[in-house]
Tab-separated table of C-alpha atoms in Angstrom:
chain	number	residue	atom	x	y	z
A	12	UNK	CA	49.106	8.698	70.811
A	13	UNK	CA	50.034	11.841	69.011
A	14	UNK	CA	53.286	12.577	71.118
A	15	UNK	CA	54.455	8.406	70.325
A	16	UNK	CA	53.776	9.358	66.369
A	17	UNK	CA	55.793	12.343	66.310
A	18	UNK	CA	58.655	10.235	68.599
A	19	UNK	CA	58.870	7.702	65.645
A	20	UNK	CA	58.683	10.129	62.541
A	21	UNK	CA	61.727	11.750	64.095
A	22	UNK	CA	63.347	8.358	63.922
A	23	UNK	CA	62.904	7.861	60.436
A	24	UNK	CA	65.450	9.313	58.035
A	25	UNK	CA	64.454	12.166	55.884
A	26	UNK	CA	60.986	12.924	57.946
A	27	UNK	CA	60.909	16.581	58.669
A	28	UNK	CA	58.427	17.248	61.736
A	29	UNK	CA	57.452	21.034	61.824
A	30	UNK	CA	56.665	22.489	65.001
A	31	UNK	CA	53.046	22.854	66.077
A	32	UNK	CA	51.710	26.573	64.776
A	33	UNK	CA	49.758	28.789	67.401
A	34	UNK	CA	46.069	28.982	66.263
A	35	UNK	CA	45.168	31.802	64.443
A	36	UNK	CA	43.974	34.827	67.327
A	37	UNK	CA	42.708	38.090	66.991
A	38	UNK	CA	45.320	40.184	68.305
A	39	UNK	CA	46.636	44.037	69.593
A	40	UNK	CA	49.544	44.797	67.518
A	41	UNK	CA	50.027	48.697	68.061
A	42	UNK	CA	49.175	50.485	71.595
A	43	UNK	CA	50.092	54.220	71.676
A	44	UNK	CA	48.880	55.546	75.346
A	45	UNK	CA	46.815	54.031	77.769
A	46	UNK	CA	44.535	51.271	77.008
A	47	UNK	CA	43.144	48.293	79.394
A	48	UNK	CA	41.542	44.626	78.270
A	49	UNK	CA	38.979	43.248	80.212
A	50	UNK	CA	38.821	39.413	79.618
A	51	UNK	CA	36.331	37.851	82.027
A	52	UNK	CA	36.886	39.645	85.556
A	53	UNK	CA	40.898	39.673	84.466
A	54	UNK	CA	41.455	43.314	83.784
A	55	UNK	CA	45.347	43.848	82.081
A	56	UNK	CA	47.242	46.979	80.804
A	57	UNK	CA	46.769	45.835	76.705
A	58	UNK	CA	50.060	45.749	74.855
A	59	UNK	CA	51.040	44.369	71.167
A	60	UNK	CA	50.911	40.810	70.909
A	61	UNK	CA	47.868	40.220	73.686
A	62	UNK	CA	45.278	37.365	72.183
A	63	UNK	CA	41.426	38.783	72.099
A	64	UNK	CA	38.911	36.292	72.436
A	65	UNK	CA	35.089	36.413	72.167
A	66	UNK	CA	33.472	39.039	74.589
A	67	UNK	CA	36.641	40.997	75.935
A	68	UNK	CA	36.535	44.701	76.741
A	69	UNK	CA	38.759	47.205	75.258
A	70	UNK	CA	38.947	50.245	76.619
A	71	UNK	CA	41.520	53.810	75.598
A	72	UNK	CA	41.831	56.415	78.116
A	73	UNK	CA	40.940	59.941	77.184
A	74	UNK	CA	44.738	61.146	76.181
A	75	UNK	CA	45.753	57.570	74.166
A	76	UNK	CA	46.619	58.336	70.722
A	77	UNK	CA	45.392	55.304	68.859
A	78	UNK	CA	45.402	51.124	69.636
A	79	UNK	CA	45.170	48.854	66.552
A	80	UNK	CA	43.598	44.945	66.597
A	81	UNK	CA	44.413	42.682	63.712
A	82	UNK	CA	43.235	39.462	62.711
A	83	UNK	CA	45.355	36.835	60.270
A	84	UNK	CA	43.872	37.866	57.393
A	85	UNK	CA	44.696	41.761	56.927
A	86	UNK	CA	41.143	42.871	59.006
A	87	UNK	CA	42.423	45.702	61.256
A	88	UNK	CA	40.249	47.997	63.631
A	89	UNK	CA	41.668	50.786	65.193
A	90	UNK	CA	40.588	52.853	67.971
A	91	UNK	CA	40.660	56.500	69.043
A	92	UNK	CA	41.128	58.288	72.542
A	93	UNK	CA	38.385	57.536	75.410
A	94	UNK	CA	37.168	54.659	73.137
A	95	UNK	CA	35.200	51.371	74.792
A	96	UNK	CA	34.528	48.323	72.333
A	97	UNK	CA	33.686	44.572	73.137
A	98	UNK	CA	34.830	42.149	70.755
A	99	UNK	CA	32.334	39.620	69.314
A	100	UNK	CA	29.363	40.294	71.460
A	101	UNK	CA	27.937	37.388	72.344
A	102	UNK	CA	24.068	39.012	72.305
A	103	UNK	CA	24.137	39.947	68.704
A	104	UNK	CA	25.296	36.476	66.827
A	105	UNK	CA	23.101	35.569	64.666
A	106	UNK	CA	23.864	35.328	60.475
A	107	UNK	CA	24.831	32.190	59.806
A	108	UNK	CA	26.075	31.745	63.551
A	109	UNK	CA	28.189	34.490	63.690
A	110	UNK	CA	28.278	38.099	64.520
A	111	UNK	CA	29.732	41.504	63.938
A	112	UNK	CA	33.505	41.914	64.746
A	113	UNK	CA	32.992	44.092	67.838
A	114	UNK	CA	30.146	46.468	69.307
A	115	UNK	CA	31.474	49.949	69.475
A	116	UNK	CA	30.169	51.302	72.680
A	117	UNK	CA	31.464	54.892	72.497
A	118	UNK	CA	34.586	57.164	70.734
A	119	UNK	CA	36.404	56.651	67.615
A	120	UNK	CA	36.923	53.580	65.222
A	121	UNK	CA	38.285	52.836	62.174
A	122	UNK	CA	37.491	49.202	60.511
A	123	UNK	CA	39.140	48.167	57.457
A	124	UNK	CA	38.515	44.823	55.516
A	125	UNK	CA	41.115	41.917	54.941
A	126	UNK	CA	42.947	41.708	51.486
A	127	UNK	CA	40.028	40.217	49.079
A	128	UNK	CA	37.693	39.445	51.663
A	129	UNK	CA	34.697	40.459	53.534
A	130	UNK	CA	34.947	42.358	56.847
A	131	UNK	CA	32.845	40.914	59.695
A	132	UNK	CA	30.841	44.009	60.199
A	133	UNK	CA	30.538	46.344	63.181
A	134	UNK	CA	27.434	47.312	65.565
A	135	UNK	CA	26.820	50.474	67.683
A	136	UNK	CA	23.938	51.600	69.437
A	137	UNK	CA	22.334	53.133	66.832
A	138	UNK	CA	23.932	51.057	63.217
A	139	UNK	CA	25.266	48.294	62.162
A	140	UNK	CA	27.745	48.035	59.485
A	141	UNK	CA	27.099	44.542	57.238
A	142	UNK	CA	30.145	42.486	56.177
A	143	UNK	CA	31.968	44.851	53.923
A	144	UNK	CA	35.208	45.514	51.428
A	145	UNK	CA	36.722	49.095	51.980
A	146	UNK	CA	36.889	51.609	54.769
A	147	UNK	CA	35.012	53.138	57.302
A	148	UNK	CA	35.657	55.376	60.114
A	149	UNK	CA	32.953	55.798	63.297
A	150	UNK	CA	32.197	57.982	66.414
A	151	UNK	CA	29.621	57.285	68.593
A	152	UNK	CA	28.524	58.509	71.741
A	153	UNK	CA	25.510	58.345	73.996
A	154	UNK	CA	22.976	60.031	71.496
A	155	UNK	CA	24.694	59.936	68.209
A	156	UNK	CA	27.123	58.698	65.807
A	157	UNK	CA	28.327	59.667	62.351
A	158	UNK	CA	29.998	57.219	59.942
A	159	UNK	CA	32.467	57.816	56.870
A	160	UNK	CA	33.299	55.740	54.314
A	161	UNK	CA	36.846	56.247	53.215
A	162	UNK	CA	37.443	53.527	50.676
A	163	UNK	CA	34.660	51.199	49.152
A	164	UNK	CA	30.778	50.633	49.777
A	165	UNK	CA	28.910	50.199	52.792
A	166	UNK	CA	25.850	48.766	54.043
A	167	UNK	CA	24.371	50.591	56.731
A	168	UNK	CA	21.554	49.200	58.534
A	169	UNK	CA	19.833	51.565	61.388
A	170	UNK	CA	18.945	50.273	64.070
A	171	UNK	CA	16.638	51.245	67.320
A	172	UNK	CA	13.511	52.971	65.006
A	173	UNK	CA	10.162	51.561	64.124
A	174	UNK	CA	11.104	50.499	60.825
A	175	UNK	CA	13.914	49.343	59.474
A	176	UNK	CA	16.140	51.821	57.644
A	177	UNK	CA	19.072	50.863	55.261
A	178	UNK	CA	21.602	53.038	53.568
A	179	UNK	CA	23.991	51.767	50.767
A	180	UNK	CA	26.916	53.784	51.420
A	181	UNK	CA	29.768	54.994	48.768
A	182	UNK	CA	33.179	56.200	49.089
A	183	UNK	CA	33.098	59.889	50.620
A	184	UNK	CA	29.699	59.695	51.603
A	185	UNK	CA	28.380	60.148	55.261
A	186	UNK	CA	25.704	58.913	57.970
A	187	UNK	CA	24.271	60.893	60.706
A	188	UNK	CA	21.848	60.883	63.023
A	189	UNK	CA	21.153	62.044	66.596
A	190	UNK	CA	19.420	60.459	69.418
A	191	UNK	CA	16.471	57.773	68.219
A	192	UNK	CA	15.181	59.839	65.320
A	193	UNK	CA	16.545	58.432	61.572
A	194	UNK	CA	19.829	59.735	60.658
A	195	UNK	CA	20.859	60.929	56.880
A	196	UNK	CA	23.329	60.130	54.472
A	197	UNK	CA	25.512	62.805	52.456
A	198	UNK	CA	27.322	62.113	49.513
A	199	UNK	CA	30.571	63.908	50.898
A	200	UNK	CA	31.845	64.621	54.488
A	201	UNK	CA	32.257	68.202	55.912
A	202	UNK	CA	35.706	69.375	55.935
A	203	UNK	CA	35.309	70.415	59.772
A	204	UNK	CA	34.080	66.815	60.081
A	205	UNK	CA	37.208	65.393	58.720
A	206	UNK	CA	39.459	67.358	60.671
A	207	UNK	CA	38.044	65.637	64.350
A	208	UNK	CA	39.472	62.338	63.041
A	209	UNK	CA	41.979	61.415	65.221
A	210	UNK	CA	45.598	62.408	63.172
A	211	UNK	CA	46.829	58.252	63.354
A	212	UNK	CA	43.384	57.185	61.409
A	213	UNK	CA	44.958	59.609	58.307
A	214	UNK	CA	48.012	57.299	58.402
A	215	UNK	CA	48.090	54.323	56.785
A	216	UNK	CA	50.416	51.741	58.603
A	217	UNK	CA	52.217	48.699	57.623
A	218	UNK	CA	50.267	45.151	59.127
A	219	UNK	CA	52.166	43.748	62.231
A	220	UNK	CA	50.535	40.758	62.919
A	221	UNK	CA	53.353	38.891	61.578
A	222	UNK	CA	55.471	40.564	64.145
A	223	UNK	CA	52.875	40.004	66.780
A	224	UNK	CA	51.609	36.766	67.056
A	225	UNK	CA	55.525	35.539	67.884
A	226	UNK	CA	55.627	37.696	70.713
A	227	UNK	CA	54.967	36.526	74.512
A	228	UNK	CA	53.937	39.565	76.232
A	229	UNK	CA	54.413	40.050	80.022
A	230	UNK	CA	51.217	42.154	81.281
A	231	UNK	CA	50.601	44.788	83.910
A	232	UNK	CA	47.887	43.194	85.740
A	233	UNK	CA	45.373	45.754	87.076
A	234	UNK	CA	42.876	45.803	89.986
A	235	UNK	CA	39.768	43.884	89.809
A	236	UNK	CA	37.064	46.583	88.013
A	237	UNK	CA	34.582	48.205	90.175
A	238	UNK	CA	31.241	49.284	89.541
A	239	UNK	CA	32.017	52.886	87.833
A	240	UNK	CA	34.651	50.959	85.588
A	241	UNK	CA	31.998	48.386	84.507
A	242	UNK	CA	28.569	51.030	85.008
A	243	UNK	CA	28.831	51.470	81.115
A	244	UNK	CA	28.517	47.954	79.992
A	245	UNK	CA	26.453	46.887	82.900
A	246	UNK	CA	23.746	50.027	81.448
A	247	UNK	CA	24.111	49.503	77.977
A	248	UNK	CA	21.642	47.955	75.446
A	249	UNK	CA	20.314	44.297	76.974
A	250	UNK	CA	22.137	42.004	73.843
A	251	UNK	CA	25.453	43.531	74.960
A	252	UNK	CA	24.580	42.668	78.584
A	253	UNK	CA	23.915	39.072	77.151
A	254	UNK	CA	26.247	36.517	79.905
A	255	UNK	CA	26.930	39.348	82.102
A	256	UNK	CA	25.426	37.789	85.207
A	257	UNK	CA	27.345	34.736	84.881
A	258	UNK	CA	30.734	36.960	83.650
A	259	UNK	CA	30.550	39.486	86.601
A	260	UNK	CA	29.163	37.394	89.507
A	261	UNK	CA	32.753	36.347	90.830
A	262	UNK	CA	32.227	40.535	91.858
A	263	UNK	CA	29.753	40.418	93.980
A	264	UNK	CA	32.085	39.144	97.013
A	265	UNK	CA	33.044	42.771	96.663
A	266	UNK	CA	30.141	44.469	98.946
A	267	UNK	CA	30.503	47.662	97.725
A	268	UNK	CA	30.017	46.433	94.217
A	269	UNK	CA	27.003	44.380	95.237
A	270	UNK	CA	25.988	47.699	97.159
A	271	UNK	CA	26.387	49.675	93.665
A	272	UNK	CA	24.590	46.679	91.396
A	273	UNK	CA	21.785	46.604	94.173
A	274	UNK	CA	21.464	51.037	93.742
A	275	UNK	CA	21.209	50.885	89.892
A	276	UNK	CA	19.150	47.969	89.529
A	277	UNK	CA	16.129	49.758	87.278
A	278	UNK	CA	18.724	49.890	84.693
A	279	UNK	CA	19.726	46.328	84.629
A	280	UNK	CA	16.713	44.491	86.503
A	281	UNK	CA	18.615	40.971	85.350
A	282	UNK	CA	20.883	40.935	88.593
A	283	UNK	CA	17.417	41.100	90.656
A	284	UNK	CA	16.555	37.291	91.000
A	285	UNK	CA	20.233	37.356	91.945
A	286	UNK	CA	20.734	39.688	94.939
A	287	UNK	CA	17.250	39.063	96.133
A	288	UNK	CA	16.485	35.501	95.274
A	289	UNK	CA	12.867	34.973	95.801
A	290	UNK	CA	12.268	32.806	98.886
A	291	UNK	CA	11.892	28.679	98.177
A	292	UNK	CA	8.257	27.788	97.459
A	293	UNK	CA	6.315	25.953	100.667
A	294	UNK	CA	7.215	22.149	101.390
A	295	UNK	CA	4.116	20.150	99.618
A	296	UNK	CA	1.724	19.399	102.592
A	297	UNK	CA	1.961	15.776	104.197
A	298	UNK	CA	0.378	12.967	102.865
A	299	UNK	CA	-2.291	12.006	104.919
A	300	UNK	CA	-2.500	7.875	105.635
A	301	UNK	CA	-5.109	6.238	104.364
A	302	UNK	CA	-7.814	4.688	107.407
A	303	UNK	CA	-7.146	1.262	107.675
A	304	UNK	CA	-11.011	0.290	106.772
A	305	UNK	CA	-10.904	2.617	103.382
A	306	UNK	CA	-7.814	0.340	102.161
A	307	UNK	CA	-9.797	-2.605	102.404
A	308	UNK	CA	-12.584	-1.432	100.279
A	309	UNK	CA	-10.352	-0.646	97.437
């Protein structure tokens, strides 16, 4: 019906029919090194312009300079060298039905709100950042992370301790904490601190969505991940392994994958009832006929 519609407006003088606009996408608008997406089992060199939906993998290699992602409305997060995020994790929605903007995983981020509006907020390991206006940078590896606030106020929620821990965070101020005991908050960051920010987080860089979502770009396609490229997603915390049996199972008709999944399987027991299904439960026993004189009597 819609196609006959726009047929006749043409037809009619003076009717103007615009052409239909792509839907608005979260999108990589600056890649400086190496950096892969992982969107389902689809693994792709990323590049400006490449659409990220709900639950893809982005990953830096250890000498990439930076990779930004933008969304429509000015929200940009940037990442560092030897960085892994997943966008939208499905396991943590949850206010309101929705979620953080991305899990950082491990290395260096840098989040900044839209123009007037709230930022989605951000989840590691060991925080979570609640919707916010400003700036914040993060680094987070396997048993710590550490948090500045360059520009506005902060939330800070912590997360993996007994009891729950917030921190209302101001401009210049700090969070750190190691391994599962409660981290601290200092009203300004150590020089020394400052200086391990990667150099492109110091910058501040002109939006390119704009720029972006026009473009059409053709992708290096990349071998299907193996078990050491997925090992730290398929070990992490169990919300961010939320879907992964149904995501990753199109691997297992790789046997050495199904060989590594089976090895490591105290460490995501989920893929158990999977690669050794428990055996069908016995056929109910036959019904035994009633005697001919015993139907009679009833």
């Amino acid at each position: 019906l819609l196609p006959v519609l726009l047929a006749a407006a043409m037809l009619v003088p003076g009717v103007v029919v615009a052409a239909p606009e792509k839907p608005a996408a979260t999108l990589i608008t600056i890649v400086e090194g190496s950096a892969t997406v992982l969107d389902g089992v689809r693994r792709v060199a990323a590049a400006p312009g490449v659409i990220l939906r709900a639950g893809a993998i982005v990953e830096t290699a250890a000498d990439a300079r930076f990779l930004r992602i933008e969304w429509p409305d000015g929200e940009t997060l940037s990442l560092g060298p030897a960085s892994k995020l997943m966008m939208q994790p499905p396991g943590f929605t949850g206010r309101d039905g929705k979620g953080p903007a991305a899990y950082v995983l491990s290395g260096w981020a840098k989040y900044t709100s839209g123009a007037g509006d709230m930022s989605q907020g951000l989840v590691s390991a060991l925080f979570e950042l609640q919707p916010f206006k400003g700036v914040a940078v993060v680094r987070v590896d396997d048993a710590s992370a550490w948090v500045f606030v360059q520009r506005g106020s902060v939330l800070l929620e912590e997360r993996q301790i007994k009891s729950k821990v917030q921190h209302q965070m101001a401009a210049g101020s700090i969070f750190e904490r190691t391994a599962k005991a409660a981290g601290a908050v200092e009203d300004r960051a150590k020089s020394k601190d400052l200086q391990e920010v990667p150099r492109p987080f110091r910058d501040s860089l002109p939006l390119r969505y704009q720029n972006s979502v026009s473009l059409e770009p053709t992708v290096d396609v990349l071998p299907v991940p193996d078990y050491a490229v997925l090992e730290a997603w398929l070990t992490a915390e169990t919300p961010v392994r939320a879907g992964f049996t149904r995501r990753f199972r199109p691997l297992l008709k790789d046997r050495k994958f199904r060989r590594d999944l089976d090895k490591h399987l105290a460490e995501h027991p989920e893929w158990r009832p999977i690669l050794h299904p428990p055996p069908p439960p016995p056929p109910p026993p036959p019904r035994q006929p009633t005697p001919y004189g015993e139907a009679l009597k009833r």
